[in-house]
PDB file of C-alpha atoms and ligand atoms in Angstrom:
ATOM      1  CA  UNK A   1     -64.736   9.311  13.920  1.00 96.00           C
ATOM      2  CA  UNK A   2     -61.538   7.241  13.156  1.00 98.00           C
ATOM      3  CA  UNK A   3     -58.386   9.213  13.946  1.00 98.00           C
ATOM      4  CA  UNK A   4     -55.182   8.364  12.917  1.00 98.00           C
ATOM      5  CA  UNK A   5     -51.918  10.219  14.138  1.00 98.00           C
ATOM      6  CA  UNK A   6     -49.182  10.712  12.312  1.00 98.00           C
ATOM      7  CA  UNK A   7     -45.483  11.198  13.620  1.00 98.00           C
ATOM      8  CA  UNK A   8     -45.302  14.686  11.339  1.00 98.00           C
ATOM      9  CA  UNK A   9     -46.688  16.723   8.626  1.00 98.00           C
ATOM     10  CA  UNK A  10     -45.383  14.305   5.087  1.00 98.00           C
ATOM     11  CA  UNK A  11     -46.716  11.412   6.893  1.00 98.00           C
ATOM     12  CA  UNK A  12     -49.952  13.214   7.553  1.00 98.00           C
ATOM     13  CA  UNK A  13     -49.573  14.339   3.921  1.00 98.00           C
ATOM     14  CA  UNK A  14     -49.038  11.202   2.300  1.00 98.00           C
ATOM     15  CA  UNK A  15     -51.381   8.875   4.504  1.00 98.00           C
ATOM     16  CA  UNK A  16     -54.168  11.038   3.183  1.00 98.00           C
ATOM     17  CA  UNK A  17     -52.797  11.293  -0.413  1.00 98.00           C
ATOM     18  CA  UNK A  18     -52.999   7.230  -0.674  1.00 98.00           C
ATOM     19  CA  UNK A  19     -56.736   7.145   0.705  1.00 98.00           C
ATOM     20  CA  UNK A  20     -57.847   9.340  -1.910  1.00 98.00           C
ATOM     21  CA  UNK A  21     -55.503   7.750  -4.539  1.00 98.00           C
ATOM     22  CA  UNK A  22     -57.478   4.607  -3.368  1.00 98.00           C
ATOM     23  CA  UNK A  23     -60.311   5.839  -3.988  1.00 98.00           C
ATOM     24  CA  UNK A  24     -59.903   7.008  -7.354  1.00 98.00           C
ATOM     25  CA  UNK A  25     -58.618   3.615  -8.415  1.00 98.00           C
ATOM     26  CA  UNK A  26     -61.349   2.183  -6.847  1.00 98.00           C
ATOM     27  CA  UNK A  27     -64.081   4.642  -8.377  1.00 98.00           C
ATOM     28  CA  UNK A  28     -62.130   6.489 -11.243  1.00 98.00           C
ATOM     29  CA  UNK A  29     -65.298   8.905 -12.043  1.00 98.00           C
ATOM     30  CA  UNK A  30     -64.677   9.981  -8.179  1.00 98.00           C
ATOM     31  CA  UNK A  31     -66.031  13.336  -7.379  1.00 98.00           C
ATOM     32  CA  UNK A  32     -63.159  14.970  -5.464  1.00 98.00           C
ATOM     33  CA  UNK A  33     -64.300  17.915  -2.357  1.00 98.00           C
ATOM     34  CA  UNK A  34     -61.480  19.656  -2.440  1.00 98.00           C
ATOM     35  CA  UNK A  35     -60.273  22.183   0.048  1.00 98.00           C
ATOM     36  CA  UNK A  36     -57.343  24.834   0.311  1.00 97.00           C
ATOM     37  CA  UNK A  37     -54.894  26.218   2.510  1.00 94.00           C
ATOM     38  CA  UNK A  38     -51.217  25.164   3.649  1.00 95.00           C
ATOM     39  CA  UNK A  39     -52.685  21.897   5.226  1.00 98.00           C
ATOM     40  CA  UNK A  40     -53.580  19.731   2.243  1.00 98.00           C
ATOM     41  CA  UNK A  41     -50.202  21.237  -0.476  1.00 98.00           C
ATOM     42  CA  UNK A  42     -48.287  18.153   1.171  1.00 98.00           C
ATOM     43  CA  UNK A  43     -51.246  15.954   0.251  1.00 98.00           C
ATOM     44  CA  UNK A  44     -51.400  17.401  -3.515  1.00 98.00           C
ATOM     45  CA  UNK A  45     -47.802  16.970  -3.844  1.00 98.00           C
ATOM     46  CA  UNK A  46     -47.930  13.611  -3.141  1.00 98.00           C
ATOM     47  CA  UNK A  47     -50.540  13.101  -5.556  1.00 98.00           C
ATOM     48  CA  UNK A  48     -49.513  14.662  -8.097  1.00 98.00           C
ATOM     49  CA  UNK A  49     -46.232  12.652  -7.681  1.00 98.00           C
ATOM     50  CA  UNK A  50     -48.648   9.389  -7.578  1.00 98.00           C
ATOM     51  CA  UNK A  51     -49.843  10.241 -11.533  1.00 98.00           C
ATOM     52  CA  UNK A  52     -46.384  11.297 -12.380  1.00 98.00           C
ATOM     53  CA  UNK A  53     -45.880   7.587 -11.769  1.00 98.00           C
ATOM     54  CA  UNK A  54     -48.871   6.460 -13.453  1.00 98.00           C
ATOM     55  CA  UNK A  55     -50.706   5.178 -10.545  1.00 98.00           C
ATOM     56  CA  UNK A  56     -53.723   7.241 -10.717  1.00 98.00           C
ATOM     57  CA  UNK A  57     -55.848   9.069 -13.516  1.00 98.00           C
ATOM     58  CA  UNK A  58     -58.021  12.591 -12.975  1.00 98.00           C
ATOM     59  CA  UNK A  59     -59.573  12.009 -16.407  1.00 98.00           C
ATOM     60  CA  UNK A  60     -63.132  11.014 -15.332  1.00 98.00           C
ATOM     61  CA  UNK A  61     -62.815  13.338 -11.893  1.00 98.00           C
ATOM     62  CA  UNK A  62     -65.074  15.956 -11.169  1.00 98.00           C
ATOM     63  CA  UNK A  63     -63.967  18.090  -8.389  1.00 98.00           C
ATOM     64  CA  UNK A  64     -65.552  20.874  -6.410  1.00 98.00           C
ATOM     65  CA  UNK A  65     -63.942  23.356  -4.134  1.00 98.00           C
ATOM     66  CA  UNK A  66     -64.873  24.116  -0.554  1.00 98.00           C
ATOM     67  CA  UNK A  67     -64.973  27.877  -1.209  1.00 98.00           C
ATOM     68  CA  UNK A  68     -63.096  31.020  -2.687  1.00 97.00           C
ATOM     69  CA  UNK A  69     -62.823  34.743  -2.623  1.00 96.00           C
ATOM     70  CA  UNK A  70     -65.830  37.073  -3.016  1.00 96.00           C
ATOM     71  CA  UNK A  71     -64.742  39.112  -5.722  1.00 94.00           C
ATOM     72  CA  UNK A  72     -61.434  37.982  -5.718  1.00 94.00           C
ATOM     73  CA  UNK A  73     -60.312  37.525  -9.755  1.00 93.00           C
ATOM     74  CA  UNK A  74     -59.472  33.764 -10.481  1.00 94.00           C
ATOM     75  CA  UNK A  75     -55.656  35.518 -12.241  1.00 94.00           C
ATOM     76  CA  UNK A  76     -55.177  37.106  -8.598  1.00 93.00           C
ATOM     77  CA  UNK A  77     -52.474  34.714  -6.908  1.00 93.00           C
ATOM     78  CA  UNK A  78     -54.227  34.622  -3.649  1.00 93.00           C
ATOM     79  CA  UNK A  79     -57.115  33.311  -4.984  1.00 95.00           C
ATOM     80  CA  UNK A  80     -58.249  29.335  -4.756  1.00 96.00           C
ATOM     81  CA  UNK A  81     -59.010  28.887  -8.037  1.00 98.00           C
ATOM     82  CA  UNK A  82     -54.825  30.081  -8.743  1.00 97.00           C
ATOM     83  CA  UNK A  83     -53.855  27.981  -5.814  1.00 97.00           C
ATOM     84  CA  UNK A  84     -55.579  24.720  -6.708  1.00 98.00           C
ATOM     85  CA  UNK A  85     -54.012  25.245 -10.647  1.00 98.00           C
ATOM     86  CA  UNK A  86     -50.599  25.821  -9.005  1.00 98.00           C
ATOM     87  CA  UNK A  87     -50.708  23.198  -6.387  1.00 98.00           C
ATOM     88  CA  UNK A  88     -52.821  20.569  -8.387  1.00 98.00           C
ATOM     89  CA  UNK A  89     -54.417  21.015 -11.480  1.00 98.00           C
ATOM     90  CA  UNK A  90     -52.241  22.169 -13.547  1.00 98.00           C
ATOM     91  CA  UNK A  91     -50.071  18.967 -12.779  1.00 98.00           C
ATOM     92  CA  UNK A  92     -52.480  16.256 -13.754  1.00 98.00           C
ATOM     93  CA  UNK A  93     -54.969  15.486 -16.130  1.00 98.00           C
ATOM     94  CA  UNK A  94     -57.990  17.540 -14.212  1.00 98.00           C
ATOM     95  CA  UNK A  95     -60.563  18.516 -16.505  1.00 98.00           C
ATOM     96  CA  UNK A  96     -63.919  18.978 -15.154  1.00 98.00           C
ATOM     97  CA  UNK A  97     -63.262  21.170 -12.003  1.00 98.00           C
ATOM     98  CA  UNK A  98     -65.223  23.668 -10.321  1.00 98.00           C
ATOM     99  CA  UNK A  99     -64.878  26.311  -7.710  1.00 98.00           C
ATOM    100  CA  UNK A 100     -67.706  28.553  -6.020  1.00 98.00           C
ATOM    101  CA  UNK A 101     -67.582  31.686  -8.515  1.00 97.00           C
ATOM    102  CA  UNK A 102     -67.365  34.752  -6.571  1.00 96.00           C
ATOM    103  CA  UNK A 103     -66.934  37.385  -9.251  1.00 96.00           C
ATOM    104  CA  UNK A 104     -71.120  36.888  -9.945  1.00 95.00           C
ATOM    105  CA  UNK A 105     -73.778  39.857  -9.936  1.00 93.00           C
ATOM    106  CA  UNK A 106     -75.827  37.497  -8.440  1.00 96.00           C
ATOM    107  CA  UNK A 107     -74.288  35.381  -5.563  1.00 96.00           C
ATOM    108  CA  UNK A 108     -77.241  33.963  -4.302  1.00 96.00           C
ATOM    109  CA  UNK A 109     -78.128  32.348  -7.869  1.00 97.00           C
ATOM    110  CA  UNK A 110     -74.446  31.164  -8.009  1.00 97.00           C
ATOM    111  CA  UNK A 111     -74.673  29.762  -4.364  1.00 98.00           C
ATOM    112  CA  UNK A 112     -77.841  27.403  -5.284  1.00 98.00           C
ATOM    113  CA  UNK A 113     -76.300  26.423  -8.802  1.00 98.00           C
ATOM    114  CA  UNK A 114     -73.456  25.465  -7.054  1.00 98.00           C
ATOM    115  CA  UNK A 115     -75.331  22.876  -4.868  1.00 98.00           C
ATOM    116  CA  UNK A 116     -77.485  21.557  -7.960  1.00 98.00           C
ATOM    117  CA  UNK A 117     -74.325  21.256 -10.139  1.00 98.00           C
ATOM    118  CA  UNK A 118     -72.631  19.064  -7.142  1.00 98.00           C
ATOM    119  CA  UNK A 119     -75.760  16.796  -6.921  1.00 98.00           C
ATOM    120  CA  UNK A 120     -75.926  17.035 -10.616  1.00 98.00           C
ATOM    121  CA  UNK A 121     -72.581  15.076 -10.922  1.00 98.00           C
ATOM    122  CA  UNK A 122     -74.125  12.064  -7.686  1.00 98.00           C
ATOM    123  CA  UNK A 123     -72.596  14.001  -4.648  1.00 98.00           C
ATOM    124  CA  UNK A 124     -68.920  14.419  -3.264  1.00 98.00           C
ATOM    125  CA  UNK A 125     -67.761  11.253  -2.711  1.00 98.00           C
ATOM    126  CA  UNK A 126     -64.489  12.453  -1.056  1.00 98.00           C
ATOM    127  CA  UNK A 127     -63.824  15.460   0.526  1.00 98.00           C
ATOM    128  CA  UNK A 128     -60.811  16.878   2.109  1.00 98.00           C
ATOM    129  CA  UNK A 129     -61.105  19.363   4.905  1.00 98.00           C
ATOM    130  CA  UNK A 130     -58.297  21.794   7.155  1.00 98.00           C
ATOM    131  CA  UNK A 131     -59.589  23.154   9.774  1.00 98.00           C
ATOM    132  CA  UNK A 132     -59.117  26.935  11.497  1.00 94.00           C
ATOM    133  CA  UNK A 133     -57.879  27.785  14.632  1.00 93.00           C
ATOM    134  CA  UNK A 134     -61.115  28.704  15.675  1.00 92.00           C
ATOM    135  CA  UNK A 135     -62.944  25.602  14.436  1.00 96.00           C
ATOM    136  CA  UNK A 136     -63.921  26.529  11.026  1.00 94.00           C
ATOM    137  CA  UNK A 137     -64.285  24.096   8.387  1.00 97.00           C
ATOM    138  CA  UNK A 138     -64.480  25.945   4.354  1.00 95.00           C
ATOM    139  CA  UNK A 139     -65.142  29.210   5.381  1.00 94.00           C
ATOM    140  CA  UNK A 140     -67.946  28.450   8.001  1.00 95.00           C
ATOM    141  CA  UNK A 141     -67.100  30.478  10.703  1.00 92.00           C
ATOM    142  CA  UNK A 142     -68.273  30.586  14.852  1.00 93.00           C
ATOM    143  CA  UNK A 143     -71.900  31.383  14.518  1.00 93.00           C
ATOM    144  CA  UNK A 144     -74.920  31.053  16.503  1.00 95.00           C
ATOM    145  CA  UNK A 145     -76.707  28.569  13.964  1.00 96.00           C
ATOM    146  CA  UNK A 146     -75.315  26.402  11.391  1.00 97.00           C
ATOM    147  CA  UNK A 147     -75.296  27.224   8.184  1.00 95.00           C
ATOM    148  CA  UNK A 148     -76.632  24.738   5.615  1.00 96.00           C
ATOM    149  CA  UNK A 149     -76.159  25.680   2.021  1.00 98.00           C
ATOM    150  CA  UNK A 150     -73.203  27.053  -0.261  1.00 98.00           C
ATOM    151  CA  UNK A 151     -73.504  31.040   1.137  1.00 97.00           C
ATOM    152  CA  UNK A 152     -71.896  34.499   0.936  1.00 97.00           C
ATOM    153  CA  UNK A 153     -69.794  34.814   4.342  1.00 94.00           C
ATOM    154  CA  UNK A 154     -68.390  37.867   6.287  1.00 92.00           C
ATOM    155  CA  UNK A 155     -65.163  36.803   7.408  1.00 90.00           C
ATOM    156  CA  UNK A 156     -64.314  37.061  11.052  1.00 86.00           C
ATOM    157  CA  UNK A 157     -61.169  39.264  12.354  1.00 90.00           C
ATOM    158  CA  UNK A 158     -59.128  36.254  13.072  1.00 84.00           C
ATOM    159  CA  UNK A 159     -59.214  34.756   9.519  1.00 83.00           C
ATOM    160  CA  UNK A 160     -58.671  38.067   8.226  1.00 90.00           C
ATOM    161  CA  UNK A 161     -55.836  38.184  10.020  1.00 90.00           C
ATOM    162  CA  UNK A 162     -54.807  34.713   9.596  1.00 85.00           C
ATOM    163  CA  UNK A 163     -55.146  34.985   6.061  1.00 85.00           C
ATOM    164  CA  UNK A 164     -53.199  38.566   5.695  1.00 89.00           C
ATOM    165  CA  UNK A 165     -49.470  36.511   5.624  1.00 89.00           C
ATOM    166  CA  UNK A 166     -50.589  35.613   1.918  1.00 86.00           C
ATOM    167  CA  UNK A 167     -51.371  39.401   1.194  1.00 89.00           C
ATOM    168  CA  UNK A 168     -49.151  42.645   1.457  1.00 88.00           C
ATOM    169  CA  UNK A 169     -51.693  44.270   3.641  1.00 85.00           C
ATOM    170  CA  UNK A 170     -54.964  43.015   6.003  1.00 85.00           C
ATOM    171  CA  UNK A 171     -56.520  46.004   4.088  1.00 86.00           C
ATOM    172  CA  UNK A 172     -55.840  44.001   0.635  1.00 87.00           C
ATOM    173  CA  UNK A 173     -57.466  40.431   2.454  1.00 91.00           C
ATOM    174  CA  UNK A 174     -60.836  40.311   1.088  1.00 94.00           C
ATOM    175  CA  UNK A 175     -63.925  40.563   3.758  1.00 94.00           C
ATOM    176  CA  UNK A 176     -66.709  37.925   2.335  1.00 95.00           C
ATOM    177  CA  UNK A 177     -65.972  35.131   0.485  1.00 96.00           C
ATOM    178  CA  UNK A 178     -68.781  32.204  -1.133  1.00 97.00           C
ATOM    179  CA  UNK A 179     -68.467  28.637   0.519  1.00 97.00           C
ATOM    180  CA  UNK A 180     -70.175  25.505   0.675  1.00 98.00           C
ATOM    181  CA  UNK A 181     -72.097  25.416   3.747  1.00 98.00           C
ATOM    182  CA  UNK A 182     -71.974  22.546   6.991  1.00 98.00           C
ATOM    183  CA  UNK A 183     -75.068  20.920   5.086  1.00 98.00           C
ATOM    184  CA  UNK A 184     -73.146  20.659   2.308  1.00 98.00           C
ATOM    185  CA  UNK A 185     -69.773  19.102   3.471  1.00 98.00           C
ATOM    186  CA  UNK A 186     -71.961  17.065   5.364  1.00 98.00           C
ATOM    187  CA  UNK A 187     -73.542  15.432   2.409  1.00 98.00           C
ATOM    188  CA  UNK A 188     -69.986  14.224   1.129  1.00 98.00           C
ATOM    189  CA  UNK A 189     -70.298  10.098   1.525  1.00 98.00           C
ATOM    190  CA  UNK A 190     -66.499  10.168   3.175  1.00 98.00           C
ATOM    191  CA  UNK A 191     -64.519  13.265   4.882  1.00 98.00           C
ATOM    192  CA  UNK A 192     -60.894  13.561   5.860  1.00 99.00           C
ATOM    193  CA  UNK A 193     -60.142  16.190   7.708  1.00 98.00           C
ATOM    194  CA  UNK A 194     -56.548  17.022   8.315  1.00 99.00           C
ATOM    195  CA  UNK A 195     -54.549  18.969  10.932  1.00 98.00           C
ATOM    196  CA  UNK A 196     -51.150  19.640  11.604  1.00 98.00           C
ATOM    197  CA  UNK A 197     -49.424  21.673  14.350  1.00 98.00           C
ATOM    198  CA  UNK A 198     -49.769  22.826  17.966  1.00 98.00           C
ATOM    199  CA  UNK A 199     -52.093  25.554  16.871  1.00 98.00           C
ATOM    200  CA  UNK A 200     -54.870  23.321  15.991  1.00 98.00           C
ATOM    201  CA  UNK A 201     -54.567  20.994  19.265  1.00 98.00           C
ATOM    202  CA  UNK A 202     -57.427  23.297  20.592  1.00 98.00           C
ATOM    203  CA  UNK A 203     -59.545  22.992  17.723  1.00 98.00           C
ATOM    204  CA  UNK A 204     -59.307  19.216  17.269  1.00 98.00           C
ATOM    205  CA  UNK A 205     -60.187  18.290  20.634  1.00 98.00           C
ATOM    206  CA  UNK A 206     -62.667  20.584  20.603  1.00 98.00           C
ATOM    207  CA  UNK A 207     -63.959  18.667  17.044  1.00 98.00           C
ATOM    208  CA  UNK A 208     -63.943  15.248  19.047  1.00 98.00           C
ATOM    209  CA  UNK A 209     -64.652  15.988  22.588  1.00 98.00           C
ATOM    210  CA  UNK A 210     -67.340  18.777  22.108  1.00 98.00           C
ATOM    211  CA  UNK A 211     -70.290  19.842  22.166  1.00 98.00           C
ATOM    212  CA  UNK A 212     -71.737  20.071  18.340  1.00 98.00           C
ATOM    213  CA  UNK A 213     -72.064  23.608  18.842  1.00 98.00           C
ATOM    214  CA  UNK A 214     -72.295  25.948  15.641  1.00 98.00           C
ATOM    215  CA  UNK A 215     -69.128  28.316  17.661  1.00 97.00           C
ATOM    216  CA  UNK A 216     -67.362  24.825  16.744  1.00 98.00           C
ATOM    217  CA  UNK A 217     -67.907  24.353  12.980  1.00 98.00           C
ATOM    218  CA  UNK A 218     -65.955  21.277  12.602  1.00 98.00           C
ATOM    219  CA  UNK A 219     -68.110  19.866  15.771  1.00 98.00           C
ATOM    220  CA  UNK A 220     -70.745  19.288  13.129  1.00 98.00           C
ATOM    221  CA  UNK A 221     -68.721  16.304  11.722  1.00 98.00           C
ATOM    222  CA  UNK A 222     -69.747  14.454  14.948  1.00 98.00           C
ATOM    223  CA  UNK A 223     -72.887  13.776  12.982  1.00 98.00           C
ATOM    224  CA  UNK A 224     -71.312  11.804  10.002  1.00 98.00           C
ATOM    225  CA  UNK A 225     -70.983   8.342   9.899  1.00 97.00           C
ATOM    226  CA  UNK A 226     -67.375   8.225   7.933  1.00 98.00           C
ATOM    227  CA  UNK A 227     -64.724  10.690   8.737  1.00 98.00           C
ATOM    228  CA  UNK A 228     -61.497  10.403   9.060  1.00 98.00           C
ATOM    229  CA  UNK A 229     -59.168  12.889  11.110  1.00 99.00           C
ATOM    230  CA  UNK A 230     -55.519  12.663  10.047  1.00 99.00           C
ATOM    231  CA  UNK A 231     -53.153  14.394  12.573  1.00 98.00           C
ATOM    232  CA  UNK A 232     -49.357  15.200  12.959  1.00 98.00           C
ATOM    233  CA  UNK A 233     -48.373  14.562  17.070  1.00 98.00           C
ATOM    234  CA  UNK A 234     -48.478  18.500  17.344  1.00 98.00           C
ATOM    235  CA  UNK A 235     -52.177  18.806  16.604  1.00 98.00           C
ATOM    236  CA  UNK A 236     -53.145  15.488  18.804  1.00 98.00           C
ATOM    237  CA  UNK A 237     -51.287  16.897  21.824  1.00 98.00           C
ATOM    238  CA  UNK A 238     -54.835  17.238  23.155  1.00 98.00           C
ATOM    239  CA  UNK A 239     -56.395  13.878  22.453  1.00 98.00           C
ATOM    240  CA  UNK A 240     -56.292  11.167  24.611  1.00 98.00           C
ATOM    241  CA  UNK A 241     -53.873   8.663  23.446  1.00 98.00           C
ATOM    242  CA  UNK A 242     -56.264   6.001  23.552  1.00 98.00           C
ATOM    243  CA  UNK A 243     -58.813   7.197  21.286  1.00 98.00           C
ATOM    244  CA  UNK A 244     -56.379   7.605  17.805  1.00 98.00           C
ATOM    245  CA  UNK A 245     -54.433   5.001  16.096  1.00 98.00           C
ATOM    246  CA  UNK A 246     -50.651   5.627  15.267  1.00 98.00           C
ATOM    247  CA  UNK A 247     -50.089   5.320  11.662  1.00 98.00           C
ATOM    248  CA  UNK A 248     -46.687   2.606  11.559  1.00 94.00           C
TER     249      UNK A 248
HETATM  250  P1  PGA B 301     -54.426  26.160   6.892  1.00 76.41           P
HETATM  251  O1  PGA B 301     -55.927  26.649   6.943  1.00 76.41           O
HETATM  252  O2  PGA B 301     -54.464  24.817   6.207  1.00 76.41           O
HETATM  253  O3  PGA B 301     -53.713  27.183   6.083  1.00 76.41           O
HETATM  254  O4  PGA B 301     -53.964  26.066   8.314  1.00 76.41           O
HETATM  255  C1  PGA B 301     -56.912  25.748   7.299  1.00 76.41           C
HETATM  256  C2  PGA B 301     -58.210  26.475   7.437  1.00 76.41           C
HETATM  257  O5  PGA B 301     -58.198  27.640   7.899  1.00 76.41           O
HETATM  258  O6  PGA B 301     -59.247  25.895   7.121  1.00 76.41           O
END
């Protein structure tokens, strides 16, 4: 794992948005994993200031989503599919972009089309990850086991909660919601996973230091061969100082 510390959140945000404007200059039929939450909006932003200036093209990008909402309608604000539009793809030329459908009959169906249409377009080449208090990476939560494949979750209390500052109730929060699974992020050739803020400290030194233990999603990542961990000083505090670079 290469980790790289920023002095605060818009250098986290734009360190990360030049790697993956990098890449797609470099590749421009990249396919983007993309991930939501407050974390990565900085990162967006700065992209979608990079093709306001002409520097990079989403034409030939295929993108697909960590996760979203079981039965959450794509028009409903707190979905992902409304937050990606809002924070990215309705600012740049995006066409082919996909999102785990939750609003299926038949989620199981949806879960395994949704790993054949990824391998379909040659694997994630890129894919951005937050990460929860508690470890989680996409929506895999603490569990006993990992879980391997794009899957229907129960959300635990503490995302519930977490998540109830974007509703007007924890009662409105939805309770399941369809994500790729640690097999699947895994498969992504390259993963940046960002942090920012004391709260995550825990979790991040948990991510490098630990045990890969399933109770530690993002402990998983241990086993990749190219991630990147991009981190404001508030969410290194718990990292030794010699085992990160500081980004000039
Ligand atoms: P956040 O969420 O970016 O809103 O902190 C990250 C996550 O829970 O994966």
């Amino acid at each position: 794992m290469k980790i790289l510390v920023c002095k605060d959140y818009a250098q986290m945000s734009e360190k990360a948005a030049r790697i993956f404007a990098a890449q797609l200059i470099l590749k421009p039929n990249t396919v983007l994993g993309l991930a939501t939450g407050s974390t990565p909006e900085g990162m967006y932003a700065a992209l979608v200031e990079k093709y306001n200036e002409g520097k990079i093209d989403f034409a030939d990008v295929t993108s697909f989503n960590l996760d979203e909402y079981y039965q959450l309608p794509a028009e409903n604000d707190q979905s992902y599919d409304y937050f990606m539009k809002k924070h990215l793809f309705n600012h740049v030329n995006i066409e082919n972009y996909n999102l785990p459908n939750g609003m299926v009959e038949d989620v199981e169906a949806e879960c395994k089309a949704y790993e054949e249409r990824i391998e379909a377009a040659g694997g994630v080449d890129i894919q951005v990850l937050g990460i929860g208090k508690n470890g989680h990476i996409g929506f895999n939560e603490p569990d006993s086991v990992f879980i391997k494949n794009t899957h229907l979750v129960e959300l635990t209390p503490s995302t519930i909660e977490a998540n109830s500052r974007f509703f007007a109730s924890e009662e409105e929060v939805p309770k399941k919601a369809v994500s790729m699974g640690i097999g699947t992020i895994l498969k992504a050739k390259k993963i940046v996973l960002l942090a920012s803020g004391e709260g995550k400290a825990e979790a991040i030194a948990k991510t490098v230091y630990g045990d890969i233990d399933p109770m530690v999603p993002a402990s998983a990542l241990q086993l990749h061969n190219d991630v990147i961990i991009i981190l404001d000083e508030a969410a290194a505090s718990q990292l030794k100082p010699e085992d990160y670079t500081i980004v000039k």
